[in-house]
Amino acid sequence: HPTSSTSSDDSNLSQSHHHDTDTDTIDVHIIPLSSSEAIDRQRGDLQKNVTFSNGLTLVVGVIIGSGIFASPGPVFAYSKSVGVSLIIWFVSGLLAFAGSLCYAELGSAMPSSGGGEHAYLNHAFGSLPAFLFSWSSIALLKPAGNAIICVVFAEYVVNIVAQSSWDPTQPMRHWSNKLIAIACVLVLSGLNSISVSVGTRIQDVFTFIKVVTLLVIGIAGLVVLGQKSLSSHNFDHAFEGTSQPSLGDIALGLYSGLWAYDGWNNLNYVSSEMKNPTRDLPRVIFAGVPIVIIFYLLANTAYYAVLPEEVVMNTNTVAIDFGKQMFGSTGGVLFAICVACSCFGAANGSIFTGARVIYASAREGYLPKMFGKVSEKRRTPVAALGLQAVMTTIMILGGTFSTLVNFYSVAAWLFYLSSILGLLYLRYHEPNLKRPFKVWMVVPILFTFFGLFLFLMPFVQAPLESCLSMVIVLSGLPLWVVKELVSGNRGTRWQDLKEKVMHSFGIAPAGGRHER
Ligand code: ARG
């Protein structure tokens, strides 16, 4: 199982998690002690040193990345009017808020498990859904997430170099984008293989840059709104659009908005290391997510206040257009550099933790052993980083920002939804489970409702990405069968396997519900 390690003797490898801006796998640090006893010894040994303000910076730092600088175009294109797109940004934020509250309950009820969907799905529904989640993280969620951020990075870099006179539909432009995105993956994977601390140092600087960039955009927008003569008058007829968005459009618009809020599920990883989780965890959520919502609404208001609708709709690099309009072409370049830094930092955090998911899975026996090895000299998971770089590259070659967001989100929302269903299931089946933080029941119910909509609608609107996404998730099924056959504690008989399958769905009465 993914393991936490914060003891000082491995401080050169494990990182105190409030330094990571992306804490998906906060519990999955590289452990130099190779034996499983050592891992067991360290399990549950988390230091309780995360304060309220640590938690807050962590949350805001993880969430803000590429999305707020890239999604406004697609959100507007799907929602077809300024008013609807602002509503989509707001609703996306509320969904992230609701989700993080539910995850806080799951995290506080199952603190020792290290956190994360794997643990919750395993506890509620058994090993198969948990395995599918781990598999999907490695094969889809992590590489696609990395790819999206790197693609946005590349868009901005190309714009710095080529000064947007370059037609984006040109094949030259198309391929230079992809090459730069791939270069970004390779450079960051390389840096992360060289040393752990290089990775975290990049992080701290870039977190600061992105928050400042967003603040400047928001404040500049407010100033413009205050001076009517400067503004683009997009708010005069906010709900007049080119056409009515369909339900499918709304779902895909939400996906683009939700990408910008993605990372909210990381909140609860903090819980087991908080000094006072019962008090501070809800406080972090109630402060952190609304702060991001306000930042994002301000930024979008600023974009719309300054830029004509057509510009917002057709751009992937809205911050450049904003910068140019406000401060001339130097402003455009300056904003482009800041956003590129934000993406670079986000990609770094994502690559850092993604490699650790692969590493931890290999140690679990889900992947060949070589991916669970740490380089002798550098103490970094080189093979895992390599595998991840290859998969990320494939995603970059195969998709664009929008297709990758859809592709990523179908799978991501399947698992968010499943975890929240797990919460509801456990409320019913394990009412006595200790829940230091208990979310108001209507929140998971509403979340389930929206989650179902978000998971299902894209199959109509973007069938190719959605089906491909599900094929990859489900391709974990035969792997799980093989894994159970090879490593099954109860031998390799088909009878056992059948039982296991039923257990993992919670439908087999015999011998306890499922193994933990
Ligand atoms: N919201 C981030 C962005 O806009 C994406 C975060 C992805 N990371 C994650 N741990 N899910 O770039």
Coordinates of C-alpha atoms and ligand atoms in Angstrom, one line a residue:
H1 CA 0.0 0.0 0.0
P2 CA 1.2 3.6 -0.6
T3 CA 3.1 4.6 2.4
S4 CA 3.9 7.7 4.2
S5 CA 7.3 8.5 5.4
T6 CA 8.4 11.6 7.2
S7 CA 11.1 10.2 9.4
S8 CA 14.2 12.3 9.3
D9 CA 16.6 9.5 8.2
D10 CA 15.1 9.6 4.7
S11 CA 14.8 13.3 4.5
N12 CA 16.8 13.4 1.3
L13 CA 14.0 11.6 -0.4
S14 CA 10.7 12.1 1.3
Q15 CA 9.4 15.6 1.2
S16 CA 7.4 17.3 3.7
H17 CA 4.2 17.6 1.8
H18 CA 3.5 21.2 2.1
H19 CA 6.3 21.8 -0.3
D20 CA 4.5 20.0 -3.1
T21 CA 2.0 22.0 -5.0
D22 CA 0.5 18.8 -6.2
T23 CA -0.2 16.3 -3.5
D24 CA -2.1 13.6 -5.2
T25 CA 0.3 11.2 -3.8
I26 CA 1.4 12.9 -0.7
D27 CA 1.4 9.6 0.9
V28 CA 3.6 8.0 -1.7
H29 CA 7.2 9.1 -1.0
I30 CA 10.2 7.3 -2.0
I31 CA 11.4 5.1 0.9
P32 CA 15.0 4.2 0.8
L33 CA 14.5 1.3 3.2
S34 CA 13.8 -1.5 0.8
S35 CA 12.1 -4.1 3.0
S36 CA 8.4 -4.1 3.5
E37 CA 8.9 -4.2 7.3
A38 CA 10.5 -0.8 7.0
I39 CA 7.5 0.4 5.1
D40 CA 5.2 -1.0 7.7
R41 CA 7.2 0.5 10.5
Q42 CA 6.8 3.9 9.0
R43 CA 3.2 3.6 8.2
G44 CA 1.0 5.8 10.3
D45 CA 4.0 7.7 11.5
L46 CA 3.0 10.9 9.9
Q47 CA 4.2 14.0 11.6
K48 CA 1.4 16.3 12.5
N49 CA 2.9 19.6 11.4
V50 CA 0.5 21.1 8.9
T51 CA -1.1 24.2 10.1
F52 CA -4.1 26.1 8.8
S53 CA -2.0 28.4 6.6
N54 CA 0.1 25.5 5.3
G55 CA -3.1 23.8 4.3
L56 CA -4.4 26.9 2.7
T57 CA -1.3 27.6 0.5
L58 CA -1.2 24.0 -0.4
V59 CA -4.8 24.0 -1.6
V60 CA -4.6 27.2 -3.6
G61 CA -1.2 26.2 -5.0
V62 CA -2.4 22.8 -6.2
I63 CA -5.6 24.0 -7.8
I64 CA -4.3 27.1 -9.7
G65 CA -2.3 25.9 -12.7
S66 CA -3.0 26.0 -16.4
G67 CA -6.8 26.0 -16.6
I68 CA -7.6 29.6 -15.7
F69 CA -5.3 30.7 -18.5
A70 CA -6.6 28.3 -21.1
S71 CA -10.1 27.2 -20.4
P72 CA -11.9 30.6 -20.8
G73 CA -11.9 30.1 -24.6
P74 CA -13.5 26.6 -24.6
V75 CA -15.9 27.5 -21.8
F76 CA -17.2 30.5 -23.8
A77 CA -17.3 28.4 -27.0
Y78 CA -19.5 25.8 -25.3
S79 CA -21.7 28.2 -23.3
K80 CA -22.1 30.7 -26.2
S81 CA -22.7 33.8 -24.0
V82 CA -20.8 35.8 -21.4
G83 CA -23.5 35.2 -18.8
V84 CA -23.7 31.5 -19.2
S85 CA -20.0 31.1 -19.2
L86 CA -19.6 33.0 -15.9
I87 CA -22.3 30.7 -14.4
I88 CA -20.3 27.7 -15.6
W89 CA -17.2 29.1 -13.9
F90 CA -19.2 29.6 -10.7
V91 CA -21.0 26.2 -10.8
S92 CA -17.6 24.4 -11.5
G93 CA -16.3 26.1 -8.4
L94 CA -19.3 25.0 -6.4
L95 CA -18.8 21.4 -7.6
A96 CA -15.2 21.5 -6.6
F97 CA -16.3 22.9 -3.2
A98 CA -18.9 20.2 -2.7
G99 CA -16.5 17.5 -3.8
S100 CA -13.8 18.7 -1.4
L101 CA -16.2 18.8 1.5
C102 CA -17.2 15.2 0.8
Y103 CA -13.6 14.1 0.5
A104 CA -12.9 15.7 3.8
E105 CA -15.5 13.3 5.4
L106 CA -13.9 10.4 3.6
G107 CA -10.4 11.5 4.6
S108 CA -11.3 12.1 8.2
A109 CA -13.2 8.7 8.5
M110 CA -10.3 6.8 7.0
P111 CA -7.2 8.7 8.0
S112 CA -4.8 5.8 8.4
S113 CA -5.4 4.5 4.9
G114 CA -3.2 7.3 3.5
G115 CA -6.0 8.9 1.7
G116 CA -7.1 8.9 -1.9
E117 CA -9.7 7.3 -4.1
H118 CA -7.9 3.9 -4.0
A119 CA -8.4 3.6 -0.2
Y120 CA -12.0 4.8 -0.2
L121 CA -13.1 2.6 -3.1
N122 CA -11.3 -0.3 -1.6
H123 CA -13.1 0.2 1.7
A124 CA -16.5 0.8 0.3
F125 CA -16.6 -1.5 -2.8
G126 CA -13.6 -3.8 -2.6
S127 CA -10.4 -4.4 -4.5
L128 CA -11.6 -4.3 -8.2
P129 CA -12.8 -0.7 -8.3
A130 CA -9.8 0.3 -6.3
F131 CA -7.5 -1.4 -8.8
L132 CA -9.2 0.1 -11.7
F133 CA -8.6 3.5 -10.1
S134 CA -4.9 2.9 -9.7
W135 CA -4.7 1.5 -13.2
S136 CA -6.5 4.5 -14.6
S137 CA -4.3 6.9 -12.7
I138 CA -1.2 5.4 -14.3
A139 CA -2.5 4.8 -17.8
L140 CA -4.8 7.8 -18.2
L141 CA -5.3 10.4 -15.5
K142 CA -1.7 11.2 -14.7
P143 CA -0.3 11.2 -18.3
A144 CA -3.3 13.1 -19.7
G145 CA -3.2 15.6 -16.8
N146 CA 0.5 16.2 -17.4
A147 CA -0.1 16.4 -21.2
I148 CA -2.8 19.1 -20.8
I149 CA -0.6 21.3 -18.6
C150 CA 2.3 20.9 -21.0
V151 CA 0.2 21.7 -24.0
V152 CA -0.9 25.0 -22.4
F153 CA 2.7 25.7 -21.5
A154 CA 3.6 25.2 -25.2
E155 CA 0.8 27.4 -26.5
Y156 CA 2.1 30.2 -24.4
V157 CA 5.8 29.6 -25.2
V158 CA 5.0 29.5 -29.0
N159 CA 3.2 32.8 -28.6
I160 CA 6.2 34.4 -26.9
V161 CA 8.5 33.3 -29.6
A162 CA 6.2 33.8 -32.6
Q163 CA 4.1 36.8 -31.5
S164 CA 0.7 35.5 -32.4
S165 CA 0.9 36.7 -36.1
W166 CA 1.3 33.0 -36.7
D167 CA -1.9 31.3 -37.8
P168 CA -2.8 28.6 -35.2
T169 CA -4.2 26.3 -37.9
Q170 CA -0.9 26.2 -39.7
P171 CA 0.7 22.7 -39.5
M172 CA 4.0 24.3 -38.7
R173 CA 2.5 26.0 -35.6
H174 CA 0.6 22.8 -34.7
W175 CA 3.8 20.7 -34.7
S176 CA 6.0 23.3 -32.9
N177 CA 3.4 23.3 -30.1
K178 CA 3.6 19.6 -29.8
L179 CA 7.4 19.6 -29.9
I180 CA 7.6 22.2 -27.2
A181 CA 5.1 20.4 -25.0
I182 CA 7.1 17.2 -25.4
A183 CA 10.3 19.1 -24.6
C184 CA 8.7 20.3 -21.4
V185 CA 7.9 16.8 -20.3
L186 CA 11.3 15.6 -21.1
V187 CA 13.1 18.4 -19.3
L188 CA 11.0 18.2 -16.2
S189 CA 11.3 14.4 -16.1
G190 CA 15.0 14.8 -16.5
L191 CA 15.2 17.4 -13.7
N192 CA 13.1 15.2 -11.4
S193 CA 15.5 12.2 -12.1
I194 CA 18.5 14.3 -11.2
S195 CA 17.3 15.2 -7.8
V196 CA 14.3 15.5 -5.6
S197 CA 15.1 19.0 -4.3
V198 CA 15.5 20.5 -7.7
G199 CA 11.9 19.6 -8.3
T200 CA 10.6 21.2 -5.1
R201 CA 12.6 24.3 -5.5
I202 CA 11.0 24.9 -8.9
Q203 CA 7.7 24.6 -7.2
D204 CA 8.0 27.3 -4.5
V205 CA 9.0 30.0 -7.0
F206 CA 6.4 29.2 -9.5
T207 CA 3.5 29.0 -7.1
F208 CA 4.2 32.6 -6.1
I209 CA 4.4 33.7 -9.8
K210 CA 1.0 32.3 -10.7
V211 CA -0.9 33.7 -7.8
V212 CA 0.6 37.2 -8.5
T213 CA -0.3 36.9 -12.2
L214 CA -3.9 36.0 -11.4
L215 CA -4.1 38.9 -8.9
V216 CA -2.8 41.4 -11.4
I217 CA -5.3 40.2 -14.1
G218 CA -8.2 40.5 -11.6
I219 CA -7.2 43.9 -10.3
A220 CA -6.6 45.3 -13.8
G221 CA -10.0 44.0 -14.8
L222 CA -11.7 45.7 -11.9
V223 CA -10.0 49.0 -12.8
V224 CA -11.2 48.7 -16.4
L225 CA -14.7 47.9 -15.3
G226 CA -14.6 51.0 -13.2
Q227 CA -13.8 53.1 -16.3
K228 CA -16.7 52.5 -18.6
S229 CA -14.9 54.0 -21.6
L230 CA -12.2 51.3 -21.6
S231 CA -14.4 48.3 -21.3
S232 CA -15.6 46.1 -24.1
H233 CA -19.2 46.3 -23.0
N234 CA -19.6 42.5 -23.0
F235 CA -21.7 42.7 -19.9
D236 CA -24.4 45.0 -21.4
H237 CA -26.2 42.0 -23.0
A238 CA -24.5 39.2 -21.0
F239 CA -27.0 36.5 -21.9
E240 CA -27.4 37.2 -25.6
G241 CA -25.4 34.5 -27.3
T242 CA -25.0 33.2 -30.8
S243 CA -27.3 30.3 -29.9
Q244 CA -28.7 28.3 -26.9
P245 CA -26.1 25.8 -25.5
S246 CA -27.3 22.2 -25.4
L247 CA -27.1 20.1 -22.3
G248 CA -24.1 18.4 -23.8
D249 CA -22.4 21.8 -24.5
I250 CA -23.0 22.7 -20.8
A251 CA -21.4 19.4 -19.7
L252 CA -18.3 20.0 -21.9
G253 CA -18.2 23.6 -20.8
L254 CA -18.2 22.4 -17.2
Y255 CA -15.4 20.0 -18.0
S256 CA -13.2 22.9 -19.2
G257 CA -14.1 25.0 -16.1
L258 CA -13.6 22.0 -13.8
W259 CA -10.2 21.4 -15.2
A260 CA -9.2 24.7 -13.8
Y261 CA -10.5 23.7 -10.4
D262 CA -9.0 20.2 -10.6
G263 CA -6.9 19.2 -7.7
W264 CA -9.6 20.0 -5.1
N265 CA -9.6 16.3 -4.3
N266 CA -6.1 16.7 -2.9
L267 CA -7.4 18.6 0.1
N268 CA -8.0 15.6 2.3
Y269 CA -4.5 14.2 1.8
V270 CA -3.5 16.9 4.2
S271 CA -5.9 15.7 6.9
S272 CA -3.8 13.0 8.5
E273 CA -0.9 15.4 8.8
M274 CA -2.7 18.3 10.2
K275 CA -2.1 19.5 13.7
N276 CA -5.7 19.9 14.4
P277 CA -7.6 18.3 11.5
T278 CA -11.1 18.4 13.0
R279 CA -10.9 22.2 13.4
D280 CA -8.6 23.1 10.5
L281 CA -9.6 20.8 7.7
P282 CA -13.0 22.3 7.3
R283 CA -11.5 25.8 7.8
V284 CA -9.0 25.2 5.0
I285 CA -11.8 24.0 2.7
F286 CA -14.1 26.8 3.6
A287 CA -11.4 29.3 3.0
G288 CA -9.3 27.8 0.2
V289 CA -11.9 26.8 -2.4
P290 CA -13.9 30.0 -2.2
I291 CA -10.7 32.0 -2.6
V292 CA -10.0 30.1 -5.8
I293 CA -13.6 30.7 -7.0
I294 CA -13.2 34.4 -6.4
F295 CA -9.9 34.5 -8.1
Y296 CA -11.3 32.7 -11.1
L297 CA -14.5 34.8 -11.3
L298 CA -12.4 38.0 -11.1
A299 CA -10.0 36.8 -13.8
N300 CA -12.9 35.9 -16.1
T301 CA -14.6 39.2 -15.5
A302 CA -11.4 40.9 -16.3
Y303 CA -11.0 38.9 -19.6
Y304 CA -14.5 39.8 -20.6
A305 CA -14.2 43.4 -19.5
V306 CA -11.2 43.9 -21.7
L307 CA -11.5 41.6 -24.7
P308 CA -14.2 41.3 -27.4
E309 CA -16.2 38.1 -27.2
E310 CA -14.8 36.7 -30.4
V311 CA -11.3 37.0 -29.1
V312 CA -12.1 35.1 -25.9
M313 CA -13.9 32.4 -27.8
N314 CA -11.1 31.7 -30.3
T315 CA -8.1 31.9 -28.0
N316 CA -6.2 29.3 -26.1
T317 CA -3.9 31.9 -24.7
V318 CA -6.4 34.4 -23.2
A319 CA -3.8 35.9 -20.9
I320 CA -1.7 37.0 -23.8
D321 CA -4.6 38.8 -25.5
F322 CA -5.5 40.3 -22.2
G323 CA -1.9 41.5 -21.6
K324 CA -1.6 43.0 -25.1
Q325 CA -4.9 44.8 -24.8
M326 CA -4.1 46.3 -21.4
F327 CA -0.3 46.9 -21.6
G328 CA 0.7 46.6 -25.3
S329 CA 2.8 43.9 -26.8
T330 CA 5.3 43.9 -24.0
G331 CA 2.5 43.3 -21.7
G332 CA 1.4 40.3 -23.8
V333 CA 4.9 38.8 -23.6
L334 CA 5.2 39.5 -19.9
F335 CA 1.9 37.7 -19.2
A336 CA 2.9 34.9 -21.5
I337 CA 6.1 34.4 -19.5
C338 CA 4.2 34.3 -16.2
V339 CA 1.6 31.9 -17.4
A340 CA 4.3 29.7 -18.9
C341 CA 6.0 29.7 -15.5
S342 CA 2.7 28.8 -13.8
C343 CA 2.2 25.8 -16.2
F344 CA 5.8 24.8 -15.8
G345 CA 5.5 24.7 -12.1
A346 CA 2.1 22.8 -12.3
A347 CA 3.6 20.3 -14.8
N348 CA 6.5 19.8 -12.5
G349 CA 4.3 19.1 -9.5
S350 CA 2.2 16.8 -11.6
I351 CA 5.2 14.9 -13.0
F352 CA 6.7 14.6 -9.5
T353 CA 3.7 13.0 -8.0
G354 CA 2.7 11.0 -11.1
A355 CA 6.0 9.2 -11.1
R356 CA 5.4 8.3 -7.4
V357 CA 2.1 6.8 -8.3
I358 CA 3.8 4.5 -10.8
Y359 CA 6.6 3.8 -8.2
A360 CA 4.1 2.9 -5.5
S361 CA 2.1 0.7 -7.8
A362 CA 5.2 -1.2 -8.9
R363 CA 6.0 -1.8 -5.2
E364 CA 2.5 -3.1 -4.7
G365 CA 3.1 -5.6 -7.5
Y366 CA 0.8 -3.9 -10.0
L367 CA 3.6 -3.1 -12.4
P368 CA 6.9 -4.8 -13.3
K369 CA 9.4 -4.5 -10.4
M370 CA 11.8 -2.2 -12.3
F371 CA 9.4 0.7 -12.0
G372 CA 9.5 0.4 -8.3
K373 CA 13.3 1.0 -8.2
V374 CA 15.1 4.1 -7.0
S375 CA 18.2 5.1 -8.8
E376 CA 21.2 4.1 -6.6
K377 CA 23.0 7.3 -7.0
R378 CA 20.3 9.9 -7.2
R379 CA 17.6 8.3 -5.1
T380 CA 14.9 9.2 -7.7
P381 CA 12.4 6.9 -9.4
V382 CA 14.1 7.1 -12.8
A383 CA 12.2 4.2 -14.5
A384 CA 8.9 5.4 -13.3
L385 CA 9.7 8.9 -14.6
G386 CA 10.7 7.4 -17.9
L387 CA 7.5 5.4 -18.3
Q388 CA 5.4 8.4 -17.4
A389 CA 7.3 10.6 -19.9
V390 CA 6.6 8.1 -22.7
M391 CA 2.9 7.9 -21.9
T392 CA 2.6 11.7 -21.6
T393 CA 4.3 12.1 -24.9
I394 CA 1.8 9.8 -26.5
M395 CA -1.1 11.8 -25.1
I396 CA 0.5 15.1 -26.4
L397 CA 0.8 13.6 -29.8
G398 CA -2.7 12.4 -29.9
G399 CA -4.7 15.3 -28.5
T400 CA -5.4 19.0 -28.2
F401 CA -6.2 21.0 -25.1
S402 CA -10.0 20.4 -25.5
T403 CA -9.9 16.8 -26.5
L404 CA -7.5 15.9 -23.7
V405 CA -9.6 17.7 -21.1
N406 CA -12.7 15.8 -22.2
F407 CA -10.7 12.5 -22.3
Y408 CA -9.3 13.2 -18.8
S409 CA -12.5 14.4 -17.3
V410 CA -14.7 11.4 -18.2
A411 CA -12.4 9.1 -16.3
A412 CA -11.7 11.6 -13.5
W413 CA -15.4 12.1 -12.9
L414 CA -16.2 8.4 -13.0
F415 CA -13.9 8.1 -10.0
Y416 CA -15.0 11.2 -8.2
L417 CA -18.5 10.0 -8.5
S418 CA -17.7 6.5 -7.4
S419 CA -15.9 7.8 -4.3
I420 CA -18.9 9.9 -3.3
L421 CA -21.2 7.0 -3.9
G422 CA -18.8 5.2 -1.5
L423 CA -19.5 7.9 1.0
L424 CA -23.2 7.4 0.7
Y425 CA -22.9 3.7 0.8
L426 CA -20.8 3.8 3.9
R427 CA -23.2 6.2 5.6
Y428 CA -25.8 3.5 5.2
H429 CA -23.7 0.4 5.7
E430 CA -21.3 1.6 8.4
P431 CA -23.2 4.2 10.3
N432 CA -20.9 3.8 13.3
L433 CA -17.7 4.5 11.4
K434 CA -16.1 7.4 13.2
R435 CA -16.4 10.5 11.1
P436 CA -14.7 13.5 12.8
F437 CA -15.9 15.6 9.9
K438 CA -19.4 14.9 8.6
V439 CA -20.6 16.7 5.6
W440 CA -24.2 17.8 5.3
M441 CA -26.1 14.9 3.6
V442 CA -27.5 17.1 0.8
V443 CA -24.0 17.8 -0.5
P444 CA -23.0 14.3 -1.6
I445 CA -26.5 13.7 -2.9
L446 CA -26.3 16.8 -5.1
F447 CA -22.8 16.0 -6.1
T448 CA -23.9 12.5 -7.2
F449 CA -26.6 14.1 -9.3
F450 CA -24.2 16.5 -11.1
G451 CA -21.6 13.8 -11.2
L452 CA -23.9 11.4 -13.1
F453 CA -24.7 14.2 -15.6
L454 CA -21.1 15.1 -16.0
F455 CA -20.1 11.5 -16.5
L456 CA -22.8 10.6 -19.0
M457 CA -23.4 13.6 -21.2
P458 CA -20.0 13.7 -22.8
F459 CA -20.8 10.2 -24.4
V460 CA -23.3 12.1 -26.5
Q461 CA -21.4 15.2 -27.1
A462 CA -17.8 13.9 -27.4
P463 CA -18.2 10.2 -28.0
L464 CA -14.8 9.5 -29.3
E465 CA -12.9 10.9 -26.3
S466 CA -15.4 9.4 -23.8
C467 CA -15.3 5.9 -25.3
L468 CA -11.6 5.9 -25.6
S469 CA -11.3 7.0 -22.0
M470 CA -13.6 4.2 -20.8
V471 CA -11.8 1.6 -23.0
I472 CA -8.6 2.5 -21.1
V473 CA -10.3 2.3 -17.7
L474 CA -11.8 -1.0 -18.5
S475 CA -8.7 -2.4 -20.0
G476 CA -7.6 -2.7 -16.4
L477 CA -10.1 -5.5 -15.9
P478 CA -8.1 -8.3 -17.6
L479 CA -5.0 -7.0 -15.8
W480 CA -6.8 -7.3 -12.5
V481 CA -7.7 -10.9 -13.3
V482 CA -4.1 -11.7 -14.2
K483 CA -2.8 -10.0 -11.1
E484 CA -5.3 -11.9 -8.9
L485 CA -4.3 -15.1 -10.6
V486 CA -0.6 -14.5 -10.2
S487 CA -0.6 -13.1 -6.7
G488 CA -3.8 -14.5 -5.2
N489 CA -3.2 -15.5 -1.6
R490 CA -5.8 -18.2 -2.0
G491 CA -4.2 -20.0 -4.9
T492 CA -5.1 -19.6 -8.5
R493 CA -8.3 -21.5 -8.9
W494 CA -11.0 -20.0 -11.0
Q495 CA -13.4 -20.6 -8.2
D496 CA -11.5 -18.3 -6.0
L497 CA -11.3 -15.7 -8.7
K498 CA -15.0 -15.7 -9.3
E499 CA -15.5 -15.2 -5.6
K500 CA -13.0 -12.4 -5.6
V501 CA -14.8 -10.7 -8.4
M502 CA -18.1 -11.0 -6.5
H503 CA -16.5 -9.8 -3.3
S504 CA -15.0 -6.8 -4.9
F505 CA -18.4 -5.8 -6.1
G506 CA -19.8 -6.4 -2.6
I507 CA -22.2 -9.0 -3.8
A508 CA -20.7 -12.2 -2.3
P509 CA -22.1 -13.0 1.1
A510 CA -19.5 -15.7 2.0
G511 CA -16.5 -15.1 4.3
G512 CA -16.9 -11.4 5.1
R513 CA -17.7 -8.7 2.7
H514 CA -14.3 -8.0 1.3
E515 CA -10.7 -8.0 2.3
R516 CA -9.3 -4.7 3.4
Ligands
ARG1 N1 -6.3 22.8 -11.9 C1 -5.0 22.6 -12.4 C2 -4.8 23.4 -13.7 O1 -5.6 24.2 -14.0 C3 -4.9 21.1 -12.8 C4 -4.5 20.3 -11.6 C5 -4.2 18.9 -12.0 N2 -3.6 18.3 -10.9 C6 -4.2 17.4 -10.2 N3 -3.6 17.0 -9.1 N4 -5.3 16.9 -10.5 O2 -3.8 23.2 -14.3

